[in-house]
Short mmCIF file of C-alpha atoms and ligand atoms in Angstrom, two decimals:
data_model
loop_
_atom_site.label_atom_id
_atom_site.label_comp_id
_atom_site.label_asym_id
_atom_site.label_seq_id
_atom_site.Cartn_x
_atom_site.Cartn_y
_atom_site.Cartn_z
CA UNK A 1 0.00 0.00 0.00
CA UNK A 2 1.31 3.48 -0.76
CA UNK A 3 1.13 5.90 2.14
CA UNK A 4 -0.98 9.05 2.03
CA UNK A 5 1.04 12.03 0.77
CA UNK A 6 2.89 14.05 1.81
CA UNK A 7 5.65 11.72 2.93
CA UNK A 8 9.41 11.47 2.85
CA UNK A 9 10.46 8.22 1.24
CA UNK A 10 13.89 7.04 2.30
CA UNK A 11 15.44 4.42 0.04
CA UNK A 12 17.80 2.23 2.04
CA UNK A 13 19.53 0.90 -1.06
CA UNK A 14 20.66 4.43 -2.00
CA UNK A 15 21.56 5.16 1.60
CA UNK A 16 23.65 2.00 1.59
CA UNK A 17 25.60 3.20 -1.46
CA UNK A 18 26.63 6.31 0.49
CA UNK A 19 27.42 4.26 3.58
CA UNK A 20 29.58 1.83 1.62
CA UNK A 21 31.62 4.79 0.37
CA UNK A 22 31.99 5.96 3.96
CA UNK A 23 33.19 2.50 4.99
CA UNK A 24 35.60 2.44 2.07
CA UNK A 25 37.06 5.79 3.10
CA UNK A 26 37.36 4.65 6.72
CA UNK A 27 39.19 1.51 5.71
CA UNK A 28 41.45 3.15 3.17
CA UNK A 29 42.44 6.11 5.36
CA UNK A 30 41.92 5.12 9.00
CA UNK A 31 39.61 8.11 9.47
CA UNK A 32 36.60 7.70 11.76
CA UNK A 33 33.24 9.04 10.58
CA UNK A 34 30.58 10.31 12.97
CA UNK A 35 27.14 11.30 11.72
CA UNK A 36 26.26 14.97 12.23
CA UNK A 37 22.76 14.61 13.62
CA UNK A 38 21.80 18.17 12.82
CA UNK A 39 21.60 17.19 9.13
CA UNK A 40 19.78 13.90 9.57
CA UNK A 41 18.35 12.23 12.63
CA UNK A 42 15.82 9.77 11.24
CA UNK A 43 16.63 7.03 13.71
CA UNK A 44 14.61 4.32 11.96
CA UNK A 45 17.58 3.72 9.67
CA UNK A 46 20.33 3.99 12.29
CA UNK A 47 20.53 0.18 12.35
CA UNK A 48 21.98 0.30 8.84
CA UNK A 49 24.04 3.44 9.40
CA UNK A 50 25.81 2.22 12.51
CA UNK A 51 27.35 -0.65 10.57
CA UNK A 52 29.23 1.92 8.48
CA UNK A 53 29.83 4.85 10.81
CA UNK A 54 31.60 5.17 14.16
CA UNK A 55 28.99 7.17 16.03
CA UNK A 56 27.44 10.62 16.10
CA UNK A 57 28.22 14.24 16.73
CA UNK A 58 25.82 16.84 17.95
CA UNK A 59 24.91 20.47 18.20
CA UNK A 60 22.76 20.30 21.34
CA UNK A 61 21.98 18.23 24.40
CA UNK A 62 18.96 16.68 22.67
CA UNK A 63 21.17 15.49 19.83
CA UNK A 64 23.75 14.09 22.25
CA UNK A 65 21.00 12.08 23.90
CA UNK A 66 19.52 10.91 20.60
CA UNK A 67 22.97 9.82 19.45
CA UNK A 68 23.62 7.91 22.65
CA UNK A 69 20.18 6.27 22.83
CA UNK A 70 19.43 5.59 19.19
CA UNK A 71 22.78 5.26 17.41
CA UNK A 72 25.41 4.22 19.92
CA UNK A 73 29.09 3.96 19.07
CA UNK A 74 31.13 7.04 19.87
CA UNK A 75 29.04 9.98 21.01
CA UNK A 76 30.69 13.35 20.50
CA UNK A 77 29.11 16.23 22.35
CA UNK A 78 29.57 19.58 20.65
CA UNK A 79 27.46 22.67 21.00
CA UNK A 80 28.03 26.30 20.10
CA UNK A 81 27.30 27.01 23.75
CA UNK A 82 26.38 24.75 26.67
CA UNK A 83 24.22 26.00 29.52
CA UNK A 84 24.91 25.33 33.19
CA UNK A 85 21.84 23.12 33.47
CA UNK A 86 22.91 21.00 30.47
CA UNK A 87 26.56 20.29 30.99
CA UNK A 88 26.33 17.42 33.48
CA UNK A 89 23.91 15.47 31.31
CA UNK A 90 25.90 16.21 28.15
CA UNK A 91 29.01 14.82 29.83
CA UNK A 92 27.22 11.79 31.24
CA UNK A 93 25.86 10.87 27.80
CA UNK A 94 28.99 11.46 25.72
CA UNK A 95 32.42 9.97 25.13
CA UNK A 96 34.09 13.29 24.25
CA UNK A 97 33.15 16.89 24.65
CA UNK A 98 34.16 19.63 22.23
CA UNK A 99 33.95 23.22 23.42
CA UNK A 100 33.36 26.06 21.01
CA UNK A 101 35.39 28.69 22.84
CA UNK A 102 38.09 29.00 25.45
CA UNK A 103 35.60 30.66 27.78
CA UNK A 104 33.27 27.63 27.60
CA UNK A 105 36.31 25.44 28.12
CA UNK A 106 37.25 27.41 31.22
CA UNK A 107 33.73 27.22 32.55
CA UNK A 108 33.24 23.45 32.13
CA UNK A 109 36.47 21.57 31.34
CA UNK A 110 37.12 20.70 34.97
CA UNK A 111 33.85 18.79 35.12
CA UNK A 112 34.87 16.78 32.07
CA UNK A 113 38.34 16.13 33.48
CA UNK A 114 36.87 14.95 36.78
CA UNK A 115 34.95 12.30 34.80
CA UNK A 116 37.99 11.42 32.71
CA UNK A 117 36.27 12.51 29.46
CA UNK A 118 38.49 13.66 26.62
CA UNK A 119 38.14 17.37 25.96
CA UNK A 120 38.39 19.08 22.58
CA UNK A 121 38.22 22.65 21.37
CA UNK A 122 36.81 23.91 18.10
CA UNK A 123 39.29 26.13 16.29
CA UNK A 124 38.29 28.58 13.60
CA UNK A 125 41.00 28.64 10.95
CA UNK A 126 39.56 31.77 9.33
CA UNK A 127 39.40 30.03 5.96
CA UNK A 128 36.60 28.00 4.45
CA UNK A 129 34.83 26.70 1.40
CA UNK A 130 31.20 27.78 1.30
CA UNK A 131 28.92 29.07 -1.41
CA UNK A 132 26.76 30.92 1.10
CA UNK A 133 27.82 33.60 3.55
CA UNK A 134 24.91 32.42 5.72
CA UNK A 135 26.59 29.03 6.18
CA UNK A 136 30.21 30.18 6.15
CA UNK A 137 31.88 29.33 9.48
CA UNK A 138 34.69 31.77 8.63
CA UNK A 139 32.38 34.70 7.93
CA UNK A 140 33.39 37.98 9.53
CA UNK A 141 32.96 38.03 13.32
CA UNK A 142 32.06 34.34 13.31
CA UNK A 143 31.34 32.82 16.73
CA UNK A 144 32.06 29.30 15.46
CA UNK A 145 35.30 28.22 17.07
CA UNK A 146 38.21 29.92 18.77
CA UNK A 147 40.36 32.20 16.60
CA UNK A 148 42.79 33.65 19.06
CA UNK A 149 46.11 31.78 19.38
CA UNK A 150 47.01 33.68 22.55
CA UNK A 151 43.88 32.36 24.23
CA UNK A 152 44.36 28.83 22.85
CA UNK A 153 47.97 28.32 23.93
CA UNK A 154 47.43 28.25 27.72
CA UNK A 155 44.81 25.48 27.49
CA UNK A 156 46.57 23.26 24.93
CA UNK A 157 47.96 20.86 27.52
CA UNK A 158 44.47 20.04 28.68
CA UNK A 159 43.12 19.24 25.19
CA UNK A 160 43.14 15.78 23.68
CA UNK A 161 41.89 17.03 20.33
CA UNK A 162 40.69 19.90 18.18
CA UNK A 163 37.88 20.27 15.68
CA UNK A 164 37.86 22.36 12.51
CA UNK A 165 34.60 22.64 10.56
CA UNK A 166 35.39 24.75 7.53
CA UNK A 167 33.46 23.31 4.58
CA UNK A 168 29.91 23.64 3.34
CA UNK A 169 28.88 21.54 0.35
CA UNK A 170 32.50 21.29 -0.78
CA UNK A 171 32.63 18.98 -3.81
CA UNK A 172 36.04 20.12 -5.06
CA UNK A 173 38.88 17.96 -3.81
CA UNK A 174 41.55 20.49 -4.80
CA UNK A 175 39.93 23.18 -2.71
CA UNK A 176 39.80 20.87 0.31
CA UNK A 177 43.42 19.87 -0.24
CA UNK A 178 44.53 23.52 -0.36
CA UNK A 179 42.59 24.40 2.78
CA UNK A 180 44.03 21.41 4.64
CA UNK A 181 47.52 22.47 3.64
CA UNK A 182 46.92 25.93 5.06
CA UNK A 183 45.56 24.46 8.28
CA UNK A 184 48.56 22.15 8.59
CA UNK A 185 50.99 25.02 8.07
CA UNK A 186 49.29 27.25 10.56
CA UNK A 187 48.51 24.71 13.28
CA UNK A 188 51.36 22.17 12.91
CA UNK A 189 52.55 22.65 16.50
CA UNK A 190 49.07 22.11 17.86
CA UNK A 191 48.34 19.11 15.65
CA UNK A 192 51.50 17.34 16.84
CA UNK A 193 50.30 17.63 20.44
CA UNK A 194 46.83 16.18 19.85
CA UNK A 195 45.51 12.62 19.98
CA UNK A 196 42.66 13.31 17.60
CA UNK A 197 41.62 15.96 15.10
CA UNK A 198 38.17 16.33 13.61
CA UNK A 199 37.89 17.95 10.21
CA UNK A 200 34.14 18.54 10.54
CA UNK A 201 31.56 18.02 7.83
CA UNK A 202 30.64 19.63 4.54
CA UNK A 203 32.78 17.43 2.29
CA UNK A 204 30.78 15.83 -0.55
CA UNK A 205 32.96 12.73 -0.77
CA UNK A 206 30.04 10.39 -1.46
CA UNK A 207 29.33 12.13 -4.79
CA UNK A 208 29.78 9.83 -7.78
CA UNK A 209 32.66 11.77 -9.29
CA UNK A 210 34.53 12.60 -6.06
CA UNK A 211 38.16 11.38 -6.05
CA UNK A 212 37.69 9.37 -2.88
CA UNK A 213 41.05 7.57 -3.19
CA UNK A 214 42.94 10.85 -3.28
CA UNK A 215 41.02 11.98 -0.21
CA UNK A 216 41.82 8.71 1.55
CA UNK A 217 45.54 9.06 0.84
CA UNK A 218 45.54 12.70 1.90
CA UNK A 219 43.87 11.89 5.21
CA UNK A 220 46.05 8.86 5.86
CA UNK A 221 49.21 10.89 5.29
CA UNK A 222 47.94 13.67 7.48
CA UNK A 223 47.10 11.39 10.38
CA UNK A 224 50.51 9.72 10.13
CA UNK A 225 52.32 13.05 9.94
CA UNK A 226 50.90 14.25 13.25
CA UNK A 227 50.19 10.94 14.94
CA UNK A 228 46.50 11.74 15.30
CA UNK A 229 43.23 9.88 14.86
CA UNK A 230 41.32 11.88 12.26
CA UNK A 231 37.55 12.23 12.27
CA UNK A 232 35.08 13.45 9.68
CA UNK A 233 31.56 14.53 10.63
CA UNK A 234 29.49 13.94 7.50
CA UNK A 235 25.88 15.04 7.63
CA UNK A 236 24.53 15.67 4.15
CA UNK A 237 27.13 13.42 2.51
CA UNK A 238 25.88 10.37 4.45
CA UNK A 239 22.33 10.62 3.16
CA UNK A 240 22.62 12.50 -0.10
CA UNK A 241 20.07 11.49 -2.77
CA UNK A 242 18.60 8.82 -0.49
CA UNK A 243 15.18 10.39 0.02
CA UNK A 244 12.33 11.91 -1.94
CA UNK A 245 9.45 14.06 -0.76
CA UNK A 246 6.29 12.57 -2.23
CA UNK A 247 3.45 15.02 -2.82
CA UNK A 248 0.11 15.22 -4.62
CA UNK A 249 -1.21 18.01 -6.83
CA UNK A 250 -4.29 19.56 -5.23
CA UNK A 251 -5.12 22.26 -7.75
CA UNK A 252 -3.84 23.99 -10.86
CA UNK A 253 -4.36 27.62 -11.76
CA UNK A 254 -3.30 29.83 -14.63
CA UNK A 255 -2.16 33.34 -13.82
CA UNK A 256 -0.04 34.12 -16.88
CA UNK A 257 1.85 30.92 -16.09
CA UNK A 258 0.61 27.48 -15.18
CA UNK A 259 0.81 26.89 -11.45
CA UNK A 260 0.36 23.60 -9.61
CA UNK A 261 -0.38 23.61 -5.88
CA UNK A 262 0.73 20.55 -3.92
CA UNK A 263 -0.05 19.18 -0.45
CA UNK A 264 3.28 20.25 0.99
CA UNK A 265 5.32 23.39 1.54
CA UNK A 266 8.90 24.53 1.12
CA UNK A 267 8.84 26.47 4.35
CA UNK A 268 7.43 23.61 6.38
CA UNK A 269 9.03 20.57 4.71
CA UNK A 270 12.10 21.62 2.68
CA UNK A 271 13.06 24.81 4.43
CA UNK A 272 16.57 25.11 3.00
CA UNK A 273 15.11 25.80 -0.44
CA UNK A 274 13.82 29.08 0.96
CA UNK A 275 16.82 29.86 3.10
CA UNK A 276 19.29 29.42 0.25
CA UNK A 277 16.97 30.57 -2.58
CA UNK A 278 17.20 27.23 -4.34
CA UNK A 279 14.78 25.14 -6.33
CA UNK A 280 13.78 21.57 -5.63
CA UNK A 281 14.59 19.00 -8.30
CA UNK A 282 12.36 16.56 -10.10
CA UNK A 283 13.21 13.90 -12.67
CA UNK A 284 13.15 13.64 -15.61
CA UNK A 285 12.07 17.32 -15.80
CA UNK A 286 11.33 17.00 -19.51
CA UNK A 287 8.25 17.47 -21.63
CA UNK A 288 6.26 20.29 -23.17
CA UNK A 289 4.23 21.31 -20.12
CA UNK A 290 5.77 23.91 -17.81
CA UNK A 291 4.46 24.45 -14.30
CA UNK A 292 5.50 26.46 -11.32
CA UNK A 293 5.00 24.00 -8.48
CA UNK A 294 4.03 25.69 -5.24
CA UNK A 295 3.24 24.74 -1.67
CA UNK A 296 -0.15 25.11 -0.04
CA UNK A 297 0.80 27.64 2.64
CA UNK A 298 -0.20 31.28 2.41
CA UNK A 299 3.42 32.34 1.97
CA UNK A 300 3.46 33.97 -1.48
CA UNK A 301 6.96 32.71 -2.21
CA UNK A 302 6.29 29.11 -1.17
CA UNK A 303 7.63 27.80 -4.50
CA UNK A 304 9.38 24.48 -5.13
CA UNK A 305 10.42 25.54 -8.62
CA UNK A 306 9.45 25.59 -12.27
CA UNK A 307 9.55 22.20 -13.95
CA UNK A 308 8.74 20.42 -17.20
CA UNK A 309 6.18 17.63 -17.39
CA UNK A 310 5.22 15.18 -20.13
CA UNK A 311 1.50 15.70 -19.56
CA UNK A 312 -0.76 18.40 -18.22
CA UNK A 313 -0.97 18.31 -14.45
CA UNK A 314 -4.29 17.80 -12.73
CA UNK A 315 -5.51 17.30 -9.18
CA UNK A 316 -4.48 13.89 -7.89
CA UNK A 317 -1.20 13.69 -9.87
CA UNK A 318 1.88 12.72 -7.91
CA UNK A 319 5.19 14.60 -7.87
CA UNK A 320 8.38 13.41 -6.28
CA UNK A 321 11.00 15.95 -5.17
CA UNK A 322 14.50 14.50 -5.20
CA UNK A 323 17.29 14.70 -2.68
CA UNK A 324 15.14 15.44 0.36
CA UNK A 325 17.07 13.74 3.20
CA UNK A 326 19.54 16.27 4.60
CA UNK A 327 18.28 19.27 6.56
CA UNK A 328 14.62 18.52 5.77
CA UNK A 329 13.15 16.11 8.32
CA UNK A 330 15.17 17.73 11.11
CA UNK A 331 13.71 21.13 10.19
CA UNK A 332 10.09 20.32 9.38
CA UNK A 333 7.55 22.39 11.23
CA UNK A 334 3.82 23.00 11.57
CA UNK A 335 3.61 26.33 9.73
CA UNK A 336 0.05 26.92 8.51
CA UNK A 337 -0.86 23.67 10.25
CA UNK A 338 0.02 21.90 7.01
CA UNK A 339 0.01 18.14 7.46
CA UNK A 340 3.53 17.11 8.40
CA UNK A 341 4.91 14.54 5.96
CA UNK A 342 4.99 10.97 7.20
CA UNK A 343 8.27 9.08 7.01
CA UNK A 344 8.44 5.90 4.97
CA UNK A 345 11.41 3.61 4.39
CA UNK A 346 11.98 1.44 1.34
CA UNK A 347 13.85 -1.54 2.73
CA UNK A 348 16.60 -3.35 0.85
CA UNK A 349 14.07 -5.98 -0.33
CA UNK A 350 11.93 -3.25 -1.91
CA UNK A 351 9.16 -3.28 0.71
CA UNK A 352 7.94 0.16 1.74
CA UNK A 353 7.25 0.58 5.45
CA UNK A 354 5.52 3.61 6.92
CA UNK A 355 7.60 4.29 10.03
CA UNK A 356 6.03 7.50 11.31
CA UNK A 357 2.78 9.38 10.83
CA UNK A 358 1.92 12.71 12.38
CA UNK A 359 -1.52 13.59 13.64
CA UNK A 360 -3.54 16.54 14.81
CA UNK A 361 -2.46 15.63 18.35
CA UNK A 362 1.20 16.07 17.40
CA UNK A 363 0.36 19.50 16.01
CA UNK A 364 -1.64 20.53 19.07
CA UNK A 365 1.03 19.18 21.42
CA UNK A 366 3.74 21.20 19.74
CA UNK A 367 1.99 24.23 21.21
CA UNK A 368 -0.01 25.00 24.28
C1 LIG B 401 26.89 21.26 10.10
C2 LIG B 401 28.06 20.58 10.68
C3 LIG B 401 28.45 19.31 10.23
C4 LIG B 401 27.76 18.59 9.09
O1 LIG B 401 27.82 19.33 7.91
P1 LIG B 401 27.34 18.66 6.51
O2 LIG B 401 27.50 19.79 5.55
O3 LIG B 401 25.93 18.25 6.67
O4 LIG B 401 28.26 17.53 6.24
C5 LIG B 401 29.53 18.72 10.84
N1 LIG B 401 30.20 19.32 11.85
C6 LIG B 401 29.84 20.55 12.32
C7 LIG B 401 30.61 21.15 13.44
C8 LIG B 401 28.77 21.21 11.75
O5 LIG B 401 28.43 22.43 12.20
#
């Protein structure tokens, strides 16, 4: 039976292709890979993911707990800022804690040390690869990681590792290579002192044309040079192309252009399209009929994009938006009270299982 739209449909066989690349990279380079839960936290498929990844990393206490309870393996606790009432639980649930600033380190490191938990610090190298200033960790006045060497030096002896997150959607190996070289030159003394170094996320190494062997050799050489365990924190790259958002056309109108309205919304279900001014994708996107496909919220700019279709669209037709895994399900919301998409999983044997449905009660209980 096909579920009622809207729903995210996660195809485990595509997910597995990404995961096998992750395993290949781990084996070829010795790097450990922890899933960045902020990109993807659909725990129904963690059984498959944990066979190919070493654990999780987080951006909040809730993510630390989800990683510990639902994924297992190594649980890295990172947050841009911990609160006093969170730190004890974050430490209890994690294997490592990574502070974002020297001041957070000074406030909480003793607690971690008392429990014998390895402590890391996020460093901001001031360089990055990002197509969007909004998502650029090295943007001017960035709060993401410590910049100041004079503040870093006095705490170095108490750190077991450092984290750099300096890529966003980086699919160019040469750019990564050049950035790594700059980081190595600038931080060589620090790297030699550490047991582990995390290079963060944002590297699109599961893309079909990515030179994964060159990356593996680069990382292997780097970890040998400094005697460190390297980590990557892939979010998007772990799940890329694994999921579609399945929607139904509810109405079509003509206002100078043909418009199709579907039972979903960019703002509520694929928010990054709005944030980054991007269009969804559909396949094959060919044919003589052009439609602007829009969401059903009252936001005027709730637009998935303009696409080609082989036939005229009418109410009841189905559309499938591609590449809807990363930064979608973790961001979905109840704007306009639009029905929140269910989550369905296509298992490796082809069977589709509906793993989560949302109801009016979920909507009502998200408010009070
Ligand atoms: C966002 C983020 C990630 C994951 O980024 P992707 O682009 O999804 O791979 C990893 N580490 C940190 C510190 C992040 O902020």
